[in-house]
Short mmCIF file of C-alpha atoms in Angstrom, two decimals:
data_model
loop_
_atom_site.label_atom_id
_atom_site.label_comp_id
_atom_site.label_asym_id
_atom_site.label_seq_id
_atom_site.Cartn_x
_atom_site.Cartn_y
_atom_site.Cartn_z
CA MET A 1 -11.14 -13.29 24.45
CA SER A 2 -10.96 -9.96 22.62
CA ASP A 3 -9.39 -9.63 19.19
CA SER A 4 -6.24 -7.61 18.59
CA ALA A 5 -7.20 -4.95 16.03
CA ALA A 6 -4.76 -5.40 13.13
CA LEU A 7 -3.68 -1.84 12.37
CA TYR A 8 -1.08 -3.10 9.87
CA VAL A 9 -3.85 -4.44 7.62
CA ASP A 10 -5.31 -0.99 6.97
CA ASP A 11 -2.03 0.95 6.99
CA SER A 12 1.26 -0.75 6.13
CA TYR A 13 3.03 2.58 6.69
CA MET A 14 1.98 3.02 10.34
CA ARG A 15 5.16 3.25 12.39
CA GLU A 16 3.81 4.25 15.81
CA PHE A 17 0.59 3.61 17.72
CA ASP A 18 -0.99 3.65 21.18
CA ALA A 19 -2.70 0.66 22.75
CA VAL A 20 -3.72 -1.02 26.01
CA VAL A 21 -2.46 -4.36 27.35
CA VAL A 22 -5.44 -6.74 27.54
CA ARG A 23 -3.44 -9.82 28.53
CA SER A 24 -0.05 -10.19 30.14
CA GLY A 25 2.30 -13.04 31.00
CA PRO A 26 5.98 -13.75 31.48
CA ARG A 27 7.73 -11.77 28.74
CA PHE A 28 4.65 -11.34 26.54
CA VAL A 29 1.62 -9.08 26.12
CA VAL A 30 -1.53 -9.02 24.01
CA LEU A 31 -2.74 -5.55 23.00
CA ASP A 32 -6.19 -4.31 22.06
CA ALA A 33 -4.64 -3.05 18.80
CA THR A 34 -1.26 -3.44 17.14
CA ALA A 35 0.76 -2.24 14.17
CA PHE A 36 3.28 -5.08 14.62
CA TYR A 37 2.84 -7.61 11.82
CA PRO A 38 2.84 -11.14 13.31
CA GLU A 39 4.88 -13.84 11.60
CA GLY A 40 2.79 -15.71 9.07
CA GLY A 41 1.99 -16.20 5.41
CA GLY A 42 5.68 -16.31 4.59
CA GLN A 43 6.27 -12.84 6.06
CA PRO A 44 8.59 -12.56 9.09
CA SER A 45 7.48 -10.81 12.25
CA ASP A 46 8.00 -7.12 12.83
CA THR A 47 10.22 -6.02 15.70
CA GLY A 48 10.48 -2.72 17.56
CA THR A 49 9.67 -1.33 20.99
CA LEU A 50 6.82 -0.83 23.47
CA ALA A 51 7.12 2.09 25.89
CA SER A 52 5.15 2.04 29.15
CA GLY A 53 5.53 3.48 32.63
CA GLY A 54 8.73 5.29 31.79
CA ARG A 55 10.42 2.15 30.48
CA THR A 56 11.04 0.89 26.95
CA PHE A 57 10.84 -2.81 26.10
CA LYS A 58 12.10 -4.55 22.98
CA VAL A 59 9.51 -6.39 20.89
CA LEU A 60 11.46 -9.46 19.83
CA LYS A 61 8.70 -11.18 17.86
CA ALA A 62 4.95 -11.01 17.23
CA MET A 63 2.91 -14.18 16.67
CA LYS A 64 -0.80 -14.59 16.00
CA ARG A 65 -2.74 -17.12 18.04
CA GLY A 66 -6.36 -17.23 17.00
CA PRO A 67 -7.70 -13.65 16.98
CA GLN A 68 -4.94 -12.30 19.23
CA VAL A 69 -1.39 -11.11 18.50
CA PHE A 70 1.19 -12.07 21.13
CA HIS A 71 4.14 -9.69 21.49
CA TYR A 72 7.24 -11.31 22.98
CA LEU A 73 9.36 -8.87 24.99
CA ASP A 74 12.58 -8.55 26.93
CA GLY A 75 10.60 -7.65 30.07
CA ASP A 76 7.14 -7.63 31.66
CA ILE A 77 4.29 -5.12 31.28
CA PRO A 78 1.17 -5.52 33.45
CA GLU A 79 -2.35 -6.00 32.13
CA GLY A 80 -4.23 -2.73 31.80
CA ALA A 81 -1.10 -0.70 31.10
CA GLU A 82 -1.09 1.87 28.32
CA VAL A 83 1.73 1.44 25.81
CA HIS A 84 3.23 3.32 22.89
CA GLY A 85 4.48 1.06 20.12
CA THR A 86 7.20 1.84 17.60
CA VAL A 87 7.81 -0.49 14.66
CA ASP A 88 11.37 -1.02 13.38
CA TRP A 89 10.75 0.82 10.12
CA GLU A 90 13.84 -0.30 8.22
CA ARG A 91 12.91 -3.94 8.82
CA ARG A 92 9.22 -3.39 7.99
CA LEU A 93 9.94 -1.49 4.77
CA GLY A 94 12.32 -4.23 3.68
CA HIS A 95 9.58 -6.81 4.23
CA MET A 96 7.08 -4.68 2.30
CA ARG A 97 9.43 -4.33 -0.67
CA LEU A 98 10.26 -8.04 -0.72
CA HIS A 99 6.62 -9.07 -0.34
CA SER A 100 5.48 -6.89 -3.24
CA ALA A 101 8.44 -8.13 -5.29
CA GLU A 102 7.43 -11.74 -4.62
CA HIS A 103 3.88 -11.02 -5.84
CA LEU A 104 5.12 -9.21 -8.95
CA LEU A 105 7.64 -11.90 -9.86
CA THR A 106 4.98 -14.58 -9.39
CA GLY A 107 2.64 -12.75 -11.77
CA LEU A 108 5.35 -12.27 -14.39
CA PHE A 109 6.46 -15.90 -14.27
CA GLU A 110 2.84 -17.05 -14.51
CA GLU A 111 2.44 -14.94 -17.66
CA GLU A 112 5.41 -16.90 -19.05
CA GLY A 113 3.61 -20.20 -18.40
CA SER A 114 5.83 -21.08 -15.46
CA GLY A 115 3.61 -23.86 -14.19
CA PRO A 116 2.07 -24.11 -10.70
CA LYS A 117 3.81 -22.26 -7.88
CA VAL A 118 4.20 -24.71 -5.00
CA PHE A 119 6.20 -22.58 -2.55
CA SER A 120 7.26 -19.00 -2.09
CA SER A 121 9.15 -16.87 0.40
CA PHE A 122 10.89 -13.50 0.44
CA SER A 123 13.87 -15.01 -1.35
CA GLN A 124 12.58 -17.79 -3.62
CA LEU A 125 9.76 -19.07 -5.81
CA ASP A 126 9.28 -22.79 -6.48
CA PHE A 127 7.38 -23.99 -9.55
CA GLN A 128 6.52 -27.63 -10.33
CA PRO A 129 6.20 -28.97 -12.93
CA SER A 130 7.89 -26.15 -14.77
CA ALA A 131 9.79 -25.48 -17.99
CA ILE A 132 11.39 -22.21 -16.81
CA ASP A 133 14.83 -21.76 -18.36
CA GLU A 134 17.48 -19.05 -18.50
CA ALA A 135 15.73 -17.36 -21.42
CA THR A 136 12.54 -17.15 -19.34
CA LEU A 137 14.54 -15.72 -16.45
CA SER A 138 16.03 -13.04 -18.69
CA ARG A 139 12.62 -11.99 -20.05
CA VAL A 140 11.12 -11.80 -16.57
CA ARG A 141 13.99 -9.70 -15.27
CA GLU A 142 13.60 -7.29 -18.18
CA ARG A 143 9.86 -7.02 -17.58
CA PHE A 144 10.36 -6.60 -13.82
CA ASP A 145 12.69 -3.65 -14.44
CA ALA A 146 10.15 -2.11 -16.82
CA VAL A 147 7.33 -2.40 -14.26
CA ILE A 148 9.52 -0.76 -11.62
CA GLU A 149 10.20 2.12 -14.03
CA GLU A 150 6.47 2.34 -14.79
CA ASP A 151 5.74 2.97 -11.09
CA ALA A 152 2.53 0.92 -11.32
CA PRO A 153 0.13 1.26 -8.37
CA VAL A 154 -0.20 -1.45 -5.73
CA LYS A 155 -3.90 -1.51 -4.84
CA ILE A 156 -5.47 -3.28 -1.86
CA TYR A 157 -9.21 -3.92 -1.84
CA TYR A 158 -11.76 -6.38 -0.48
CA THR A 159 -14.07 -8.79 -2.27
CA SER A 160 -16.46 -11.53 -1.24
CA ARG A 161 -15.48 -15.16 -1.51
CA ASP A 162 -18.36 -15.80 -3.91
CA GLU A 163 -17.30 -12.99 -6.26
CA LEU A 164 -13.70 -14.16 -6.58
CA ASP A 165 -12.84 -15.60 -9.98
CA ILE A 166 -9.95 -18.05 -9.56
CA GLY A 167 -10.29 -19.58 -13.01
CA ASP A 168 -8.07 -22.64 -13.34
CA ASP A 169 -5.53 -21.45 -10.74
CA ALA A 170 -4.98 -24.60 -8.66
CA ARG A 171 -2.92 -22.73 -6.06
CA LYS A 172 -5.68 -20.23 -5.32
CA ARG A 173 -8.29 -22.97 -5.30
CA SER A 174 -6.26 -24.96 -2.77
CA PHE A 175 -5.84 -21.84 -0.62
CA LEU A 176 -9.59 -21.21 -0.63
CA GLU A 177 -10.33 -24.81 0.28
CA LYS A 178 -8.10 -24.52 3.36
CA MET A 179 -9.71 -21.26 4.44
CA PRO A 180 -12.48 -21.62 7.09
CA PRO A 181 -15.96 -21.45 5.49
CA GLY A 182 -16.83 -18.56 7.80
CA VAL A 183 -14.26 -16.32 6.09
CA GLN A 184 -16.30 -14.66 3.38
CA THR A 185 -14.37 -11.43 2.78
CA LEU A 186 -10.96 -11.59 1.11
CA ARG A 187 -8.26 -8.92 1.04
CA MET A 188 -6.90 -8.62 -2.49
CA VAL A 189 -3.58 -7.15 -3.63
CA ARG A 190 -3.31 -5.99 -7.24
CA ILE A 191 -0.01 -4.81 -8.73
CA GLY A 192 -0.86 -2.87 -11.88
CA GLY A 193 -2.09 -5.33 -14.46
CA TYR A 194 0.61 -7.84 -13.62
CA ALA A 195 -0.34 -9.64 -10.41
CA LEU A 196 -3.50 -10.23 -8.38
CA THR A 197 -3.96 -12.48 -5.36
CA PHE A 198 -5.39 -12.52 -1.84
CA CYS A 199 -3.00 -11.59 0.93
CA MET A 200 -3.03 -10.27 4.52
CA GLY A 201 0.56 -9.01 4.45
CA THR A 202 2.11 -5.56 4.16
CA HIS A 203 2.96 -4.01 0.79
CA VAL A 204 4.37 -0.84 -0.76
CA ARG A 205 2.13 1.70 -2.51
CA SER A 206 3.72 1.46 -5.96
CA THR A 207 6.28 -0.59 -7.85
CA ALA A 208 8.93 2.15 -7.80
CA GLU A 209 9.21 1.57 -4.05
CA ILE A 210 10.10 -2.09 -4.64
CA GLY A 211 13.38 -1.08 -6.25
CA ARG A 212 15.77 -3.01 -8.46
CA LEU A 213 16.68 -6.66 -8.35
CA ARG A 214 20.18 -7.32 -7.08
CA SER A 215 20.03 -10.89 -8.36
CA LEU A 216 17.69 -13.37 -10.02
CA ARG A 217 18.91 -16.92 -10.57
CA LEU A 218 17.51 -20.30 -11.47
CA GLU A 219 18.12 -23.75 -10.02
CA ALA A 220 16.71 -26.94 -11.54
CA LYS A 221 15.70 -29.81 -9.27
CA LYS A 222 14.29 -33.29 -9.80
CA LYS A 223 10.79 -33.93 -11.11
CA GLN A 224 10.69 -30.70 -13.13
CA ARG A 225 10.90 -28.49 -10.04
CA LYS A 226 12.43 -25.09 -10.77
CA ILE A 227 13.53 -22.73 -8.00
CA VAL A 228 13.99 -19.02 -8.65
CA TYR A 229 16.07 -17.14 -6.08
CA PHE A 230 15.83 -13.35 -5.88
CA GLU A 231 17.32 -10.44 -3.94
CA LEU A 232 16.60 -6.72 -3.97
CA ASP A 233 19.04 -3.84 -3.79
CA ASN A 234 19.34 -2.14 -0.39
CA VAL A 235 17.47 -4.77 1.63
CA LYS A 236 19.35 -6.42 4.47
#
């Protein structure tokens, strides 16, 4: 079983690529390389098209199974066929902006002593136990806007598992404990001096590309659980 080379890991801005079908089945293919991000880690799947043999097929979803990425289509492409892939760029860029926003907001709330983050997605952050209040929310929004204006760089680099300093971050420690022991190299995402964590998702190059918050609101739940909901301007 050959791996699907993850082109999206090295270049989040890759919109088109060429590949070969290494496995085929009813309405799915596995490629030797792909720029389609597969659903996972809280990030939705990319969509787009695969062109082959004079026909164009819709990529409805991409899912990772072991080392391979399965592309689910609206038709069939035979094994061995050459394909040209095109990623739905508007959807991908929206995911990149939201993903980087989620990282930045997490870092800013953690600086405010938000408490452990227990869940996150492209629309919400859950902290528990947490003392976040409306004043905290206001400060974070103000700082978020300032970081966007600053146009801080979003840097991606790799480090070894042994070199990673997680301090007293229970969330990162739990993540590492769940990671297979054989995984020794971690992909890190740093947003200026405001957020740093390991991540395999797609991100923008700088904070100006994230854009402004359309909304940021707080909801209090039982047992000191606080949920922060967020939206960005110009993201569907």
